[in-house]
């Protein structure tokens, strides 16, 4: 598989990563552990070497799953995980990036991941009570101690990225980016390009929406967090189906799937962007990787972007209380 490099330290990863959250968290009940381990092993066989998790996914169970699955391949894969939340009574409860908390999470994540070093350690969300310089300095110390290799941020704003990078090089920003959500093109992407920081694009398929599998009358399971997302509420969802229609029209002409066109679009934006679509199904994994062969011409990209400009996204991507935690 094609490789891409993130950050000035040139962390080399596969052009696609695998977001592992949905195997344990967020999209209904946790999936069978053995089946998910087999899926991760298949991803490696297909050329993926970049795997994303976090302590809060589960909580904890996703890191343990990923650690168990990747232990036999440890020298050949890149593992990213995250710190930055309080976890109380089995649930996330507010942000916390105090140095002592960062160190605590690092030690515990190392154990759960069954490794002696975290390849990429993200601050999951910015903590307004802790200066980002202090956060970057703490991760810098962990790198010196050999417990972490690379420092990342997630859903941070441009000013925060610059402040953190001035203390210790930020290898990657992980944030949502897709044909559906392009707000980062205004300020975030230029900042990353200026500083030589990579973008790890989560939800490049709009939490499954851009695959075309989600219809207007969809009924998610009770524990699926899309139930509370404004973009997935009935009226907004109906309006947002215009995005799927756009992708379906292009995919039909190119003999690809809507998901492949959506992922190919992300890949074509910048050579330092790495999408990490998540899945729990082998068929979807193989379909996603097929996007590498969905070459879009300049004319096709222009046509997609032109059509996209005429479609307005309905609904925020998070409820109000969660929107307050992004872009800081």
Short mmCIF file of C-alpha atoms in Angstrom, two decimals:
data_model
loop_
_atom_site.label_atom_id
_atom_site.label_comp_id
_atom_site.label_asym_id
_atom_site.label_seq_id
_atom_site.Cartn_x
_atom_site.Cartn_y
_atom_site.Cartn_z
CA UNK A 1 0.00 0.00 0.00
CA UNK A 2 1.03 3.59 -0.62
CA UNK A 3 2.69 5.22 2.39
CA UNK A 4 2.28 8.78 3.61
CA UNK A 5 4.40 10.82 6.02
CA UNK A 6 3.06 12.88 8.89
CA UNK A 7 4.81 15.86 10.43
CA UNK A 8 8.33 17.16 10.25
CA UNK A 9 9.55 14.01 11.98
CA UNK A 10 8.14 12.10 9.00
CA UNK A 11 6.10 9.44 10.75
CA UNK A 12 5.44 6.97 7.93
CA UNK A 13 2.05 5.30 7.86
CA UNK A 14 -0.15 3.55 5.31
CA UNK A 15 -2.28 5.86 3.15
CA UNK A 16 -5.28 4.54 5.07
CA UNK A 17 -5.42 3.91 8.77
CA UNK A 18 -8.05 1.90 10.60
CA UNK A 19 -10.20 3.66 13.16
CA UNK A 20 -10.94 1.04 15.79
CA UNK A 21 -13.39 2.91 18.02
CA UNK A 22 -16.55 1.36 16.58
CA UNK A 23 -15.37 -2.12 17.46
CA UNK A 24 -15.99 -1.35 21.13
CA UNK A 25 -17.75 1.97 21.44
CA UNK A 26 -20.14 4.47 19.91
CA UNK A 27 -21.95 2.47 17.25
CA UNK A 28 -24.11 0.09 19.20
CA UNK A 29 -23.05 -2.89 21.27
CA UNK A 30 -19.36 -3.93 21.30
CA UNK A 31 -18.54 -6.43 18.60
CA UNK A 32 -17.16 -9.94 19.11
CA UNK A 33 -13.52 -9.68 20.17
CA UNK A 34 -12.25 -12.59 18.09
CA UNK A 35 -13.97 -11.27 14.98
CA UNK A 36 -12.47 -7.81 15.48
CA UNK A 37 -8.99 -9.24 16.04
CA UNK A 38 -9.37 -11.20 12.80
CA UNK A 39 -10.45 -7.98 11.05
CA UNK A 40 -7.41 -6.09 12.34
CA UNK A 41 -5.14 -8.91 11.18
CA UNK A 42 -6.80 -8.79 7.75
CA UNK A 43 -6.18 -5.05 7.61
CA UNK A 44 -2.48 -5.69 8.18
CA UNK A 45 -2.51 -8.33 5.46
CA UNK A 46 -4.03 -5.75 3.09
CA UNK A 47 -1.32 -3.22 3.84
CA UNK A 48 -2.68 -1.08 6.68
CA UNK A 49 -0.13 -0.37 9.41
CA UNK A 50 -1.79 2.55 11.23
CA UNK A 51 -4.35 1.87 13.97
CA UNK A 52 -6.27 4.40 16.05
CA UNK A 53 -7.74 3.95 19.52
CA UNK A 54 -8.20 5.85 22.80
CA UNK A 55 -8.59 5.13 26.49
CA UNK A 56 -12.11 6.59 26.46
CA UNK A 57 -13.34 4.12 23.83
CA UNK A 58 -15.13 1.60 25.96
CA UNK A 59 -13.72 3.04 28.17
CA UNK A 60 -10.46 1.07 28.08
CA UNK A 61 -11.77 -1.99 26.24
CA UNK A 62 -10.80 -0.73 22.79
CA UNK A 63 -7.19 -0.20 23.80
CA UNK A 64 -7.10 -3.71 25.23
CA UNK A 65 -8.57 -5.14 22.03
CA UNK A 66 -6.08 -3.27 19.85
CA UNK A 67 -3.19 -4.22 22.10
CA UNK A 68 -4.10 -7.89 21.98
CA UNK A 69 -4.58 -7.86 18.22
CA UNK A 70 -1.36 -6.00 17.41
CA UNK A 71 1.01 -7.58 19.89
CA UNK A 72 2.32 -10.14 17.35
CA UNK A 73 2.96 -7.32 14.84
CA UNK A 74 4.28 -4.67 17.21
CA UNK A 75 7.44 -3.79 15.27
CA UNK A 76 5.52 -3.42 12.02
CA UNK A 77 2.58 -1.21 13.01
CA UNK A 78 1.92 2.32 14.26
CA UNK A 79 -0.47 2.69 17.20
CA UNK A 80 -2.14 6.01 18.03
CA UNK A 81 -4.02 6.58 21.26
CA UNK A 82 -5.25 9.57 23.23
CA UNK A 83 -5.38 11.28 26.62
CA UNK A 84 -7.40 14.22 27.86
CA UNK A 85 -10.60 13.08 29.59
CA UNK A 86 -11.67 12.22 33.08
CA UNK A 87 -13.22 8.78 33.22
CA UNK A 88 -15.51 8.16 36.18
CA UNK A 89 -17.83 5.21 36.81
CA UNK A 90 -17.14 3.82 33.38
CA UNK A 91 -17.93 6.99 31.45
CA UNK A 92 -16.23 10.10 30.14
CA UNK A 93 -16.73 13.06 32.47
CA UNK A 94 -15.10 16.27 31.29
CA UNK A 95 -11.64 17.10 30.01
CA UNK A 96 -8.44 16.72 32.00
CA UNK A 97 -4.98 17.37 30.58
CA UNK A 98 -3.11 18.15 33.78
CA UNK A 99 0.45 16.77 33.57
CA UNK A 100 -0.20 14.17 36.26
CA UNK A 101 -3.22 12.92 34.31
CA UNK A 102 -1.27 12.75 31.04
CA UNK A 103 1.41 10.66 32.73
CA UNK A 104 -1.15 8.43 34.38
CA UNK A 105 -2.90 7.77 31.07
CA UNK A 106 0.40 7.09 29.32
CA UNK A 107 1.39 4.44 31.85
CA UNK A 108 -2.01 2.75 31.78
CA UNK A 109 -2.30 2.87 28.00
CA UNK A 110 1.12 1.26 27.62
CA UNK A 111 -0.11 -1.67 29.69
CA UNK A 112 -3.41 -2.02 27.86
CA UNK A 113 -1.70 -1.80 24.49
CA UNK A 114 0.91 -4.35 25.57
CA UNK A 115 3.76 -2.20 24.32
CA UNK A 116 6.69 -0.23 25.67
CA UNK A 117 6.09 2.88 23.57
CA UNK A 118 3.09 4.80 22.19
CA UNK A 119 3.78 5.76 18.58
CA UNK A 120 1.42 8.75 18.45
CA UNK A 121 -0.10 10.27 21.58
CA UNK A 122 -2.91 12.77 20.97
CA UNK A 123 -4.54 15.23 23.31
CA UNK A 124 -8.12 14.10 22.69
CA UNK A 125 -9.70 17.49 23.37
CA UNK A 126 -8.19 20.80 24.45
CA UNK A 127 -8.44 21.47 28.18
CA UNK A 128 -9.11 25.20 28.72
CA UNK A 129 -7.83 24.93 32.29
CA UNK A 130 -4.36 23.72 31.30
CA UNK A 131 -2.10 25.84 29.06
CA UNK A 132 -1.33 23.94 25.87
CA UNK A 133 2.34 24.76 26.38
CA UNK A 134 2.22 22.74 29.60
CA UNK A 135 0.56 19.84 27.78
CA UNK A 136 3.17 19.90 25.00
CA UNK A 137 5.96 20.08 27.57
CA UNK A 138 4.66 17.02 29.38
CA UNK A 139 4.48 14.98 26.19
CA UNK A 140 7.97 16.23 25.32
CA UNK A 141 9.18 14.73 28.59
CA UNK A 142 7.45 11.42 27.81
CA UNK A 143 9.21 11.36 24.44
CA UNK A 144 12.57 11.94 26.14
CA UNK A 145 11.76 9.07 28.51
CA UNK A 146 11.08 6.77 25.54
CA UNK A 147 7.42 6.19 26.41
CA UNK A 148 6.02 8.16 23.45
CA UNK A 149 7.38 8.75 19.94
CA UNK A 150 5.13 11.47 18.48
CA UNK A 151 2.81 14.18 19.80
CA UNK A 152 -0.62 14.88 18.33
CA UNK A 153 -3.67 17.06 18.91
CA UNK A 154 -7.31 16.34 18.16
CA UNK A 155 -9.97 18.89 17.16
CA UNK A 156 -7.72 21.78 18.21
CA UNK A 157 -7.95 25.30 16.79
CA UNK A 158 -5.22 27.02 14.77
CA UNK A 159 -3.91 29.18 17.63
CA UNK A 160 -3.63 26.17 19.93
CA UNK A 161 -1.80 24.18 17.26
CA UNK A 162 0.75 26.97 16.82
CA UNK A 163 1.32 27.35 20.56
CA UNK A 164 1.80 23.62 21.07
CA UNK A 165 4.10 23.26 18.07
CA UNK A 166 6.32 26.05 19.39
CA UNK A 167 7.05 23.94 22.48
CA UNK A 168 7.33 20.53 20.83
CA UNK A 169 6.70 19.51 17.20
CA UNK A 170 3.15 18.36 16.56
CA UNK A 171 3.26 15.38 14.21
CA UNK A 172 -0.44 15.24 13.41
CA UNK A 173 -3.79 16.82 14.07
CA UNK A 174 -6.66 14.38 14.17
CA UNK A 175 -9.91 16.05 13.19
CA UNK A 176 -13.04 15.32 11.23
CA UNK A 177 -12.66 15.93 7.50
CA UNK A 178 -14.71 14.71 4.59
CA UNK A 179 -16.67 15.87 1.57
CA UNK A 180 -19.47 16.42 4.09
CA UNK A 181 -17.41 18.47 6.57
CA UNK A 182 -14.90 20.90 5.05
CA UNK A 183 -14.75 23.73 7.60
CA UNK A 184 -11.09 23.02 8.32
CA UNK A 185 -10.13 24.21 4.86
CA UNK A 186 -10.56 27.83 5.98
CA UNK A 187 -7.90 28.02 8.67
CA UNK A 188 -6.80 24.61 9.95
CA UNK A 189 -5.38 23.11 6.75
CA UNK A 190 -3.34 26.23 5.90
CA UNK A 191 -1.95 26.20 9.46
CA UNK A 192 -0.97 22.54 9.18
CA UNK A 193 0.66 23.11 5.80
CA UNK A 194 2.58 26.11 7.12
CA UNK A 195 3.91 24.17 10.11
CA UNK A 196 4.49 20.85 8.33
CA UNK A 197 1.90 18.94 10.39
CA UNK A 198 -0.12 16.02 9.04
CA UNK A 199 -3.89 15.64 9.21
CA UNK A 200 -5.40 12.35 10.31
CA UNK A 201 -8.96 12.56 9.05
CA UNK A 202 -11.50 10.77 11.20
CA UNK A 203 -15.04 10.14 9.96
CA UNK A 204 -13.99 10.55 6.31
CA UNK A 205 -17.23 8.74 5.46
CA UNK A 206 -19.40 10.95 7.66
CA UNK A 207 -19.92 8.27 10.31
CA UNK A 208 -21.14 5.90 7.63
CA UNK A 209 -23.46 8.42 6.00
CA UNK A 210 -21.44 8.86 2.78
CA UNK A 211 -21.49 5.12 2.08
CA UNK A 212 -25.12 5.40 0.97
CA UNK A 213 -26.17 2.69 3.41
CA UNK A 214 -28.01 5.11 5.72
CA UNK A 215 -31.49 5.97 4.48
CA UNK A 216 -34.01 8.57 5.62
CA UNK A 217 -35.96 6.06 7.73
CA UNK A 218 -32.89 4.60 9.46
CA UNK A 219 -33.28 3.28 13.00
CA UNK A 220 -30.03 3.12 14.94
CA UNK A 221 -29.63 0.88 17.96
CA UNK A 222 -30.29 2.51 21.31
CA UNK A 223 -26.58 2.76 22.19
CA UNK A 224 -25.53 4.26 18.85
CA UNK A 225 -24.34 7.82 19.46
CA UNK A 226 -25.62 8.97 16.05
CA UNK A 227 -29.05 9.09 17.69
CA UNK A 228 -28.07 12.40 19.33
CA UNK A 229 -26.14 13.98 16.45
CA UNK A 230 -28.03 16.88 14.84
CA UNK A 231 -26.98 15.88 11.30
CA UNK A 232 -28.71 12.52 11.76
CA UNK A 233 -32.04 13.84 12.99
CA UNK A 234 -34.87 12.97 10.55
CA UNK A 235 -35.35 16.34 8.88
CA UNK A 236 -31.64 17.07 8.57
CA UNK A 237 -30.88 13.55 7.42
CA UNK A 238 -33.43 13.80 4.63
CA UNK A 239 -31.87 17.04 3.39
CA UNK A 240 -28.32 15.71 3.70
CA UNK A 241 -29.07 12.80 1.40
CA UNK A 242 -28.18 15.18 -1.43
CA UNK A 243 -24.55 14.41 -0.61
CA UNK A 244 -25.15 10.73 -1.17
CA UNK A 245 -26.91 11.40 -4.45
CA UNK A 246 -23.88 13.37 -5.63
CA UNK A 247 -21.53 10.52 -4.75
CA UNK A 248 -23.81 7.87 -6.23
CA UNK A 249 -23.91 9.69 -9.57
CA UNK A 250 -20.13 9.94 -9.76
CA UNK A 251 -19.57 6.40 -8.51
CA UNK A 252 -21.91 4.94 -11.11
CA UNK A 253 -19.99 6.53 -13.96
CA UNK A 254 -16.63 5.33 -12.58
CA UNK A 255 -17.83 1.89 -11.49
CA UNK A 256 -16.91 2.59 -7.89
CA UNK A 257 -19.00 2.83 -4.73
CA UNK A 258 -20.01 6.12 -3.07
CA UNK A 259 -17.65 5.31 -0.18
CA UNK A 260 -14.73 4.84 -2.54
CA UNK A 261 -15.38 8.18 -4.22
CA UNK A 262 -15.69 9.92 -0.84
CA UNK A 263 -12.41 8.44 0.38
CA UNK A 264 -10.63 9.07 -2.91
CA UNK A 265 -11.67 12.72 -2.65
CA UNK A 266 -10.03 12.99 0.78
CA UNK A 267 -6.86 11.29 -0.46
CA UNK A 268 -6.61 13.72 -3.37
CA UNK A 269 -6.69 16.85 -1.21
CA UNK A 270 -3.18 16.78 0.26
CA UNK A 271 -0.37 14.17 0.35
CA UNK A 272 -0.11 14.64 4.11
CA UNK A 273 -3.75 13.75 4.85
CA UNK A 274 -4.41 10.20 6.07
CA UNK A 275 -8.05 9.10 6.46
CA UNK A 276 -8.85 6.52 9.12
CA UNK A 277 -12.27 5.10 8.25
CA UNK A 278 -13.57 2.73 10.87
CA UNK A 279 -15.43 -0.47 10.17
CA UNK A 280 -16.37 -3.76 11.78
CA UNK A 281 -16.99 -5.60 8.51
CA UNK A 282 -14.47 -7.24 6.20
CA UNK A 283 -16.47 -6.29 3.11
CA UNK A 284 -16.33 -2.61 4.09
CA UNK A 285 -12.61 -2.83 4.86
CA UNK A 286 -11.91 -4.22 1.39
CA UNK A 287 -14.24 -1.66 -0.18
CA UNK A 288 -12.49 1.21 1.58
CA UNK A 289 -9.05 0.09 0.47
CA UNK A 290 -10.41 -0.07 -3.07
CA UNK A 291 -10.61 3.72 -2.96
CA UNK A 292 -6.87 3.77 -3.62
CA UNK A 293 -7.69 2.71 -7.18
CA UNK A 294 -10.50 5.23 -7.64
CA UNK A 295 -8.36 7.81 -9.37
CA UNK A 296 -10.15 11.13 -9.74
CA UNK A 297 -9.08 13.44 -12.56
CA UNK A 298 -8.71 17.18 -12.06
CA UNK A 299 -11.91 17.65 -14.02
CA UNK A 300 -13.77 15.18 -11.82
CA UNK A 301 -12.50 16.84 -8.66
CA UNK A 302 -13.62 20.23 -9.95
CA UNK A 303 -17.04 18.81 -10.80
CA UNK A 304 -17.38 17.29 -7.32
CA UNK A 305 -16.33 20.51 -5.60
CA UNK A 306 -18.62 22.60 -7.78
CA UNK A 307 -21.60 20.37 -7.02
CA UNK A 308 -20.69 20.31 -3.34
CA UNK A 309 -20.79 24.11 -3.14
CA UNK A 310 -24.49 24.01 -3.97
CA UNK A 311 -25.34 21.68 -1.11
CA UNK A 312 -25.70 23.03 2.42
CA UNK A 313 -25.09 20.73 5.35
CA UNK A 314 -28.08 20.53 7.67
CA UNK A 315 -27.37 20.22 11.39
CA UNK A 316 -24.23 20.52 13.49
CA UNK A 317 -21.93 17.54 13.73
CA UNK A 318 -22.23 17.41 17.55
CA UNK A 319 -24.84 18.47 20.12
CA UNK A 320 -24.20 21.93 21.58
CA UNK A 321 -22.39 20.73 24.71
CA UNK A 322 -19.91 18.77 22.59
CA UNK A 323 -19.49 21.54 20.01
CA UNK A 324 -18.09 23.63 22.87
CA UNK A 325 -15.16 21.19 23.07
CA UNK A 326 -13.90 21.50 19.49
CA UNK A 327 -11.87 24.11 17.68
CA UNK A 328 -10.34 25.57 20.86
#
